[in-house]
CSV table of C-alpha atoms and ligand atoms in Angstrom, one decimal:
chain,number,residue,atom,x,y,z
B,1,UNK,CA,74.0,184.5,39.0
B,2,UNK,CA,73.5,180.8,39.4
B,3,UNK,CA,75.9,178.6,37.3
B,4,UNK,CA,72.9,177.2,35.5
B,5,UNK,CA,72.1,180.7,34.1
B,6,UNK,CA,75.6,181.2,32.7
B,7,UNK,CA,76.9,180.5,29.2
B,8,UNK,CA,79.3,177.6,28.7
B,9,UNK,CA,82.5,179.7,28.7
B,10,UNK,CA,81.5,181.5,31.9
B,11,UNK,CA,80.8,178.1,33.5
B,12,UNK,CA,84.3,177.1,32.7
B,13,UNK,CA,85.6,180.0,34.8
B,14,UNK,CA,82.9,180.2,37.6
B,15,UNK,CA,81.0,177.0,38.0
B,16,UNK,CA,83.6,175.3,40.1
B,17,UNK,CA,84.5,178.0,42.6
B,18,UNK,CA,84.1,177.6,46.4
B,19,UNK,CA,83.7,180.0,49.3
B,20,UNK,CA,86.7,179.6,51.5
B,21,UNK,CA,87.4,181.5,54.6
B,22,UNK,CA,90.0,183.7,53.0
B,23,UNK,CA,88.2,184.6,49.7
B,24,UNK,CA,90.6,182.7,47.5
B,25,UNK,CA,89.9,183.6,43.8
B,26,UNK,CA,90.8,180.1,42.7
B,27,UNK,CA,89.9,176.7,44.2
B,28,UNK,CA,92.4,175.9,47.0
B,29,UNK,CA,93.9,172.4,47.2
B,30,UNK,CA,92.6,170.7,50.3
B,31,UNK,CA,95.5,168.3,50.5
B,32,UNK,CA,94.3,166.3,53.4
B,33,UNK,CA,93.2,162.7,53.8
B,34,UNK,CA,90.7,163.4,56.6
B,35,UNK,CA,88.6,166.2,58.2
B,36,UNK,CA,88.1,167.2,61.8
B,37,UNK,CA,84.6,166.9,63.2
B,38,UNK,CA,83.3,169.7,65.4
B,39,UNK,CA,82.2,167.1,68.0
B,40,UNK,CA,80.8,163.6,68.2
B,41,UNK,CA,77.3,164.6,67.1
B,42,UNK,CA,78.7,166.4,64.1
B,43,UNK,CA,80.7,163.3,63.1
B,44,UNK,CA,77.6,161.2,63.4
B,45,UNK,CA,75.6,163.7,61.3
B,46,UNK,CA,78.3,163.7,58.6
B,47,UNK,CA,78.0,159.9,58.3
B,48,UNK,CA,74.2,159.8,58.4
B,49,UNK,CA,73.9,162.5,55.8
B,50,UNK,CA,72.2,165.0,58.1
B,51,UNK,CA,75.3,167.2,57.7
B,52,UNK,CA,77.1,167.7,54.4
B,53,UNK,CA,80.4,168.1,56.3
B,54,UNK,CA,83.5,166.5,54.9
B,55,UNK,CA,84.7,163.1,56.3
B,56,UNK,CA,87.5,161.5,54.4
B,57,UNK,CA,89.0,162.2,51.0
B,58,UNK,CA,88.0,158.9,49.4
B,59,UNK,CA,84.4,159.9,50.3
B,60,UNK,CA,84.4,163.7,49.7
B,61,UNK,CA,86.8,166.6,49.6
B,62,UNK,CA,86.1,170.3,48.9
B,63,UNK,CA,88.6,170.6,45.9
B,64,UNK,CA,87.2,167.5,44.2
B,65,UNK,CA,83.6,168.7,45.0
B,66,UNK,CA,84.3,171.9,43.2
B,67,UNK,CA,85.3,170.0,40.0
B,68,UNK,CA,82.3,167.7,40.3
B,69,UNK,CA,79.9,170.7,40.6
B,70,UNK,CA,81.6,172.2,37.6
B,71,UNK,CA,81.4,169.0,35.5
B,72,UNK,CA,77.7,168.5,36.4
B,73,UNK,CA,77.0,172.1,35.3
B,74,UNK,CA,79.0,171.8,32.0
B,75,UNK,CA,77.2,168.5,31.0
B,76,UNK,CA,73.8,169.8,32.3
B,77,UNK,CA,73.4,166.9,34.6
B,78,UNK,CA,72.3,166.2,38.2
B,79,UNK,CA,75.7,165.5,39.8
B,80,UNK,CA,79.2,164.3,38.9
B,81,UNK,CA,81.5,161.7,40.4
B,82,UNK,CA,85.2,162.3,39.8
B,83,UNK,CA,87.4,159.2,39.5
B,84,UNK,CA,91.1,158.3,39.5
B,85,UNK,CA,91.1,157.7,35.7
B,86,UNK,CA,88.7,157.3,32.8
B,87,UNK,CA,88.8,153.6,33.4
B,88,UNK,CA,87.8,154.3,37.0
B,89,UNK,CA,84.6,155.8,35.7
B,90,UNK,CA,84.1,152.8,33.3
B,91,UNK,CA,84.5,150.3,36.1
B,92,UNK,CA,82.3,152.3,38.5
B,93,UNK,CA,79.5,152.2,35.9
B,94,UNK,CA,79.9,148.5,35.0
B,95,UNK,CA,80.2,147.4,38.7
B,96,UNK,CA,77.4,149.7,39.9
B,97,UNK,CA,74.8,148.9,37.3
B,98,UNK,CA,75.4,145.4,35.9
B,99,UNK,CA,74.8,142.1,37.7
B,100,UNK,CA,75.2,138.4,37.0
B,101,UNK,CA,73.1,137.4,34.0
B,102,UNK,CA,72.9,140.9,32.6
B,103,UNK,CA,73.8,141.8,29.0
B,104,UNK,CA,75.3,145.0,27.6
B,105,UNK,CA,75.4,146.3,24.0
B,106,UNK,CA,78.4,148.5,23.0
B,107,UNK,CA,80.2,150.1,20.1
B,108,UNK,CA,82.7,147.7,18.5
B,109,UNK,CA,85.3,150.4,18.1
B,110,UNK,CA,84.9,151.6,21.7
B,111,UNK,CA,88.1,152.6,23.7
B,112,UNK,CA,90.1,149.4,23.8
B,113,UNK,CA,90.3,148.8,27.6
B,114,UNK,CA,86.5,149.5,28.0
B,115,UNK,CA,86.0,146.5,25.9
B,116,UNK,CA,88.8,144.3,27.1
B,117,UNK,CA,87.8,144.6,30.8
B,118,UNK,CA,84.2,143.6,29.9
B,119,UNK,CA,85.1,140.7,27.7
B,120,UNK,CA,88.0,139.4,29.8
B,121,UNK,CA,86.9,140.1,33.4
B,122,UNK,CA,83.2,140.9,33.8
B,123,UNK,CA,82.5,137.8,31.7
B,124,UNK,CA,83.9,135.8,34.6
B,125,UNK,CA,81.0,137.2,36.8
B,126,UNK,CA,78.4,136.1,34.2
B,127,UNK,CA,77.9,139.4,32.5
B,128,UNK,CA,77.4,139.1,28.7
B,129,UNK,CA,78.2,141.7,26.1
B,130,UNK,CA,77.8,142.3,22.4
B,131,UNK,CA,80.0,144.7,20.4
B,132,UNK,CA,78.6,146.0,17.1
B,133,UNK,CA,78.5,148.8,14.7
B,134,UNK,CA,76.2,151.3,16.6
B,135,UNK,CA,76.2,153.7,13.7
B,136,UNK,CA,73.2,151.7,12.5
B,137,UNK,CA,70.5,151.8,15.2
B,138,UNK,CA,68.9,148.7,13.7
B,139,UNK,CA,71.9,146.7,14.7
B,140,UNK,CA,71.3,147.7,18.3
B,141,UNK,CA,67.6,146.9,18.1
B,142,UNK,CA,68.3,143.4,16.8
B,143,UNK,CA,70.9,142.7,19.5
B,144,UNK,CA,68.5,143.4,22.4
B,145,UNK,CA,67.9,140.3,24.5
B,146,UNK,CA,65.5,139.8,27.4
B,147,UNK,CA,68.4,140.3,29.8
B,148,UNK,CA,69.9,143.4,28.1
B,149,UNK,CA,70.3,146.2,30.6
B,150,UNK,CA,72.7,148.7,29.2
B,151,UNK,CA,73.7,150.4,25.9
B,152,UNK,CA,77.2,151.8,26.2
B,153,UNK,CA,78.3,153.9,23.3
B,154,UNK,CA,81.2,156.0,22.2
B,155,UNK,CA,80.8,158.7,19.6
B,156,UNK,CA,82.9,159.6,17.7
B,157,UNK,CA,84.4,156.2,18.2
B,158,UNK,CA,88.0,155.6,18.9
B,159,UNK,CA,89.8,155.7,16.5
B,160,UNK,CA,87.5,155.1,13.6
B,161,UNK,CA,85.6,158.4,14.1
B,162,UNK,CA,82.2,156.7,13.5
B,163,UNK,CA,79.3,158.7,14.7
B,164,UNK,CA,76.4,157.1,16.7
B,165,UNK,CA,73.1,158.9,16.6
B,166,UNK,CA,72.5,159.8,20.3
B,167,UNK,CA,68.7,160.5,19.9
B,168,UNK,CA,68.1,157.2,18.1
B,169,UNK,CA,69.9,155.3,20.9
B,170,UNK,CA,67.8,157.0,23.5
B,171,UNK,CA,64.6,156.1,21.6
B,172,UNK,CA,65.5,152.4,21.4
B,173,UNK,CA,66.6,152.4,25.1
B,174,UNK,CA,63.4,154.0,26.3
B,175,UNK,CA,61.3,151.5,24.4
B,176,UNK,CA,63.2,148.7,26.0
B,177,UNK,CA,63.9,150.1,29.5
B,178,UNK,CA,67.7,150.2,29.1
B,179,UNK,CA,70.3,152.4,30.7
B,180,UNK,CA,72.2,154.6,28.3
B,181,UNK,CA,75.9,155.5,28.8
B,182,UNK,CA,78.0,157.7,26.5
B,183,UNK,CA,81.8,158.0,26.5
B,184,UNK,CA,82.1,161.7,25.6
B,185,UNK,CA,85.9,161.9,25.8
B,186,UNK,CA,86.5,162.8,22.2
B,187,UNK,CA,84.1,165.8,22.2
B,188,UNK,CA,84.0,167.2,25.8
B,189,UNK,CA,80.8,169.0,26.8
B,190,UNK,CA,82.0,171.9,24.7
B,191,UNK,CA,81.1,170.0,21.5
B,192,UNK,CA,78.5,167.5,22.6
B,193,UNK,CA,76.2,167.0,25.6
B,194,UNK,CA,74.6,163.5,25.5
B,195,UNK,CA,72.5,164.1,28.7
B,196,UNK,CA,70.6,166.8,26.8
B,197,UNK,CA,69.6,164.1,24.2
B,198,UNK,CA,68.3,162.0,27.0
B,199,UNK,CA,71.3,159.8,27.9
B,200,UNK,CA,71.3,158.6,31.5
B,201,UNK,CA,75.1,158.8,32.1
B,202,UNK,CA,78.0,160.5,30.3
B,203,UNK,CA,81.6,160.0,31.3
B,204,UNK,CA,85.1,161.2,30.3
B,205,UNK,CA,88.7,160.4,30.5
B,206,UNK,CA,89.5,163.8,32.1
B,207,UNK,CA,93.1,163.0,31.0
B,208,UNK,CA,92.2,164.2,27.5
B,209,UNK,CA,90.5,167.4,26.4
B,210,UNK,CA,89.1,168.4,29.8
B,211,UNK,CA,92.4,168.7,31.6
B,212,UNK,CA,94.1,169.3,28.2
B,213,UNK,CA,97.7,169.6,29.3
B,214,UNK,CA,98.9,166.0,29.3
B,215,UNK,CA,99.9,166.2,33.0
B,216,UNK,CA,96.9,164.4,34.8
B,217,UNK,CA,95.2,161.1,34.5
B,218,UNK,CA,91.6,161.3,35.7
B,219,UNK,CA,88.0,160.6,35.0
B,220,UNK,CA,84.5,161.8,35.7
B,221,UNK,CA,80.9,160.6,35.2
B,222,UNK,CA,77.8,162.7,35.3
B,223,UNK,CA,74.2,161.3,35.7
B,224,UNK,CA,71.1,163.0,34.5
B,225,UNK,CA,69.0,161.9,37.5
B,226,UNK,CA,69.5,161.4,41.2
B,227,UNK,CA,68.6,157.7,41.2
B,228,UNK,CA,71.7,156.6,39.3
B,229,UNK,CA,74.0,159.0,41.1
B,230,UNK,CA,72.9,157.5,44.4
B,231,UNK,CA,74.1,154.1,43.1
B,232,UNK,CA,77.3,155.2,41.4
B,233,UNK,CA,78.7,157.5,44.1
B,234,UNK,CA,78.9,154.8,46.8
B,235,UNK,CA,80.2,152.4,44.2
B,236,UNK,CA,83.1,154.7,43.4
B,237,UNK,CA,83.8,155.2,47.1
B,238,UNK,CA,83.8,151.5,47.8
B,239,UNK,CA,85.9,150.6,44.7
B,240,UNK,CA,88.4,153.2,45.9
B,241,UNK,CA,88.9,154.8,42.5
B,242,UNK,CA,88.6,158.4,43.9
B,243,UNK,CA,90.3,161.4,42.4
B,244,UNK,CA,93.1,163.1,44.4
B,245,UNK,CA,92.7,166.8,45.5
B,246,UNK,CA,95.8,167.9,43.6
B,247,UNK,CA,94.6,166.1,40.5
B,248,UNK,CA,91.3,167.9,40.8
B,249,UNK,CA,93.0,171.3,41.2
B,250,UNK,CA,95.0,170.8,38.0
B,251,UNK,CA,91.9,169.7,36.1
B,252,UNK,CA,90.0,172.8,37.3
B,253,UNK,CA,92.9,174.9,36.1
B,254,UNK,CA,93.0,173.2,32.7
B,255,UNK,CA,89.3,173.4,32.2
B,256,UNK,CA,89.3,177.2,32.2
B,257,UNK,CA,90.7,177.2,28.6
B,258,UNK,CA,88.7,174.3,27.2
B,259,UNK,CA,86.7,176.4,24.7
B,260,UNK,CA,89.8,178.4,23.6
B,261,UNK,CA,91.9,175.2,23.2
B,262,UNK,CA,89.2,173.3,21.3
B,263,UNK,CA,88.4,176.2,19.0
B,264,UNK,CA,92.1,176.6,18.0
B,265,UNK,CA,92.7,172.8,17.7
B,266,UNK,CA,89.6,172.1,15.6
B,267,UNK,CA,90.4,175.0,13.2
B,268,UNK,CA,93.8,173.5,12.6
B,269,UNK,CA,92.3,170.0,12.5
B,270,UNK,CA,90.1,170.9,9.5
B,271,UNK,CA,93.1,172.3,7.6
B,272,UNK,CA,95.2,169.3,8.4
B,273,UNK,CA,92.4,166.9,7.4
B,274,UNK,CA,92.0,168.7,4.1
B,275,UNK,CA,95.7,168.6,3.4
B,276,UNK,CA,95.9,164.9,4.1
B,277,UNK,CA,92.8,164.2,2.0
B,278,UNK,CA,94.5,165.7,-1.0
B,279,UNK,CA,97.9,164.1,-0.4
B,280,UNK,CA,98.9,161.3,-2.9
B,281,UNK,CA,100.3,159.1,-0.1
B,282,UNK,CA,97.1,159.0,1.9
B,283,UNK,CA,94.4,156.4,1.2
B,284,UNK,CA,91.6,158.0,3.2
B,285,UNK,CA,90.9,160.5,6.0
B,286,UNK,CA,88.2,160.3,8.6
B,287,UNK,CA,87.3,163.6,10.2
B,288,UNK,CA,83.7,164.6,11.0
B,289,UNK,CA,84.3,168.0,9.5
B,290,UNK,CA,85.1,166.7,6.0
B,291,UNK,CA,82.2,166.3,3.5
B,292,UNK,CA,83.7,162.8,2.7
B,293,UNK,CA,82.8,161.6,6.2
B,294,UNK,CA,79.9,159.1,5.8
B,295,UNK,CA,78.1,160.8,8.6
B,296,UNK,CA,79.0,164.4,8.0
B,297,UNK,CA,75.3,165.5,8.4
B,298,UNK,CA,74.7,163.7,11.6
B,299,UNK,CA,78.0,165.0,13.0
B,300,UNK,CA,77.0,168.5,12.1
B,301,UNK,CA,73.6,168.0,13.8
B,302,UNK,CA,74.7,166.5,17.1
B,303,UNK,CA,78.1,168.1,17.6
B,304,UNK,CA,78.6,171.8,17.7
B,305,UNK,CA,82.1,171.5,16.1
B,306,UNK,CA,84.1,168.7,14.4
B,307,UNK,CA,86.7,168.3,17.2
B,308,UNK,CA,90.5,167.8,17.1
B,309,UNK,CA,90.8,164.1,16.3
B,310,UNK,CA,91.7,162.8,12.9
B,311,UNK,CA,92.2,159.2,11.6
B,312,UNK,CA,93.8,158.4,8.3
B,313,UNK,CA,95.2,155.5,6.4
B,314,UNK,CA,98.7,155.8,4.8
B,315,UNK,CA,99.1,154.0,1.6
B,316,UNK,CA,101.5,151.1,2.2
B,317,UNK,CA,99.9,149.9,5.5
B,318,UNK,CA,101.8,149.3,8.6
B,319,UNK,CA,105.2,149.8,7.1
B,320,UNK,CA,104.5,153.2,5.6
B,321,UNK,CA,102.7,154.2,8.8
B,322,UNK,CA,105.8,153.4,10.8
B,323,UNK,CA,108.0,155.5,8.5
B,324,UNK,CA,105.6,158.4,9.1
B,325,UNK,CA,105.7,158.0,12.9
B,326,UNK,CA,109.5,157.6,13.0
B,327,UNK,CA,110.0,160.8,11.0
B,328,UNK,CA,107.7,163.4,12.5
B,329,UNK,CA,109.7,166.0,14.4
B,330,UNK,CA,107.2,168.3,16.0
B,331,UNK,CA,104.3,165.9,16.5
B,332,UNK,CA,104.9,163.7,19.5
B,333,UNK,CA,104.8,159.9,19.0
B,334,UNK,CA,102.7,159.0,22.0
B,335,UNK,CA,99.3,157.5,23.0
B,336,UNK,CA,96.6,159.7,24.7
B,337,UNK,CA,95.0,162.7,23.1
B,338,UNK,CA,93.3,166.0,23.7
B,339,UNK,CA,96.3,168.0,25.0
B,340,UNK,CA,97.8,171.2,23.8
B,341,UNK,CA,100.6,169.3,22.1
B,342,UNK,CA,99.9,167.4,18.8
B,343,UNK,CA,100.2,163.6,19.2
B,344,UNK,CA,100.4,160.8,16.6
B,345,UNK,CA,100.0,157.1,17.2
B,346,UNK,CA,99.3,153.8,15.5
B,347,UNK,CA,96.3,152.0,17.1
B,348,UNK,CA,96.9,148.5,15.6
B,349,UNK,CA,100.3,148.2,17.3
B,350,UNK,CA,99.7,150.5,20.3
B,351,UNK,CA,96.3,151.4,21.9
B,352,UNK,CA,94.3,148.5,20.3
B,353,UNK,CA,97.0,145.9,20.2
B,354,UNK,CA,95.4,143.8,23.0
B,355,UNK,CA,92.3,143.4,20.9
B,356,UNK,CA,92.0,140.2,18.8
B,357,UNK,CA,93.1,141.0,15.2
B,358,UNK,CA,89.7,139.8,13.9
B,359,UNK,CA,87.8,142.0,16.4
B,360,UNK,CA,90.0,144.9,15.5
B,361,UNK,CA,89.4,144.5,11.8
B,362,UNK,CA,85.6,144.1,12.3
B,363,UNK,CA,85.8,147.4,14.3
B,364,UNK,CA,87.4,149.1,11.3
B,365,UNK,CA,90.9,149.5,12.8
B,366,UNK,CA,93.1,148.6,9.9
B,367,UNK,CA,96.8,148.0,10.2
B,368,UNK,CA,97.7,151.3,8.4
B,369,UNK,CA,95.4,153.5,10.5
B,370,UNK,CA,97.1,156.5,12.1
B,371,UNK,CA,95.4,158.5,14.9
B,372,UNK,CA,96.2,162.1,15.1
B,373,UNK,CA,95.3,164.5,18.0
B,374,UNK,CA,95.7,168.1,17.0
B,375,UNK,CA,97.2,170.5,19.5
B,376,UNK,CA,97.4,174.3,19.5
B,377,UNK,CA,100.7,174.8,17.7
B,378,UNK,CA,100.9,177.0,14.6
B,379,UNK,CA,99.1,175.0,11.9
B,380,UNK,CA,101.8,175.8,9.4
B,381,UNK,CA,104.4,174.1,11.5
B,382,UNK,CA,102.2,171.0,11.9
B,383,UNK,CA,101.6,170.9,8.1
B,384,UNK,CA,105.3,171.2,7.3
B,385,UNK,CA,106.1,168.5,9.8
B,386,UNK,CA,103.6,166.1,8.2
B,387,UNK,CA,104.8,167.1,4.7
B,388,UNK,CA,108.4,166.3,5.4
B,389,UNK,CA,107.6,163.0,7.2
B,390,UNK,CA,105.3,161.9,4.3
B,391,UNK,CA,108.1,162.6,1.9
B,392,UNK,CA,110.2,160.0,3.6
B,393,UNK,CA,107.7,157.2,2.7
W,1,PLP,C1,91.7,157.6,27.4
W,1,PLP,C2,90.3,157.1,27.2
W,1,PLP,C3,89.6,156.4,28.1
W,1,PLP,C4,90.3,155.9,29.4
W,1,PLP,O1,90.7,156.9,30.2
W,1,PLP,P1,92.0,156.9,31.2
W,1,PLP,O2,92.0,158.2,31.8
W,1,PLP,O3,93.2,156.6,30.4
W,1,PLP,O4,91.7,155.7,32.2
W,1,PLP,C5,88.3,156.1,27.9
W,1,PLP,N1,87.7,156.5,26.7
W,1,PLP,C6,88.4,157.1,25.8
W,1,PLP,C7,87.6,157.5,24.5
W,1,PLP,C8,89.7,157.5,26.0
W,1,PLP,O5,90.3,158.2,25.0
């Protein structure tokens, strides 16, 4: 059977395998920097593209290839490009597709560094950007300028859990001939596949749900069409933000349980979100699976589950939030997300602290906001940990 005919869970197991000489059941790690050519003509053919032989690991490598084939299959795209980190994918996209004088529109509460690198560094090369609330498609439409080239969204956004309507964005982009990019890190292709809604590019921090075990930093981007792949692949190679074979091997291993991990985590996440919502010391909870989420319906339409990320505001702002974080015993106080272990963090003083306070507040990242990534522990243990820590406030 071809991978494209397989169900999602079967793809997780079989879409990334390779035929090696010894019939290895798993993908071997080709831990080599370079590859031997059969002869001079073969070497030349590898470089000209007449042979698909391997050359050098920054350019291509069988282990990394296996992961890329699997990711393209999971996102239902043309091909994937694996990168050293999620930010490697972001920079490959910015560098590959924007030029001096171009303008980009993006989600205000996008992953902090995706915004910081654009506003601080790409601005030096004459690239303009507008960050706005993309949950309202009209905002995007109004911000389009003659030089706008790209719409770069993140949904659910980080850490406000706002949902952007994928199909609406595609509609606006097609009317205006713009490239659409979605950061799909919070959902993984198990819960949401933006290319199927017509997006041109989807990317991930593989570090999070895809690898899932908090032991790898990596990224990947997948394009819907050949044309953009043919621009982005050489850009990644020339930027030098390639993945490493061992990193790729670990991700392939982690991916096998993506569905199982996410099912367990999101089942617990809903129970935790409901618990927090009814707790007297909590101001509000943002979780796409709660009826109180302003975009509950949209989330249910475009995501096949509510995910494992929760944001909430503790009454008493920053101070109370700190007490909570200093008193959890099972949940780990750490940035990152999407692993088997439950993590808790405070965006205003941690992940989003490099953002100007004003921009942060405009993006809805209040001082008391706590971000919670639900792992696969027993939910009863997570609930009692939260209970005892909230009691300390
Ligand atoms: C972590 C993260 C990134 C950046 O990925 P790295 O692997 O840390 O470089 C981008 N977007 C989102 C939503 C993230 O959570």
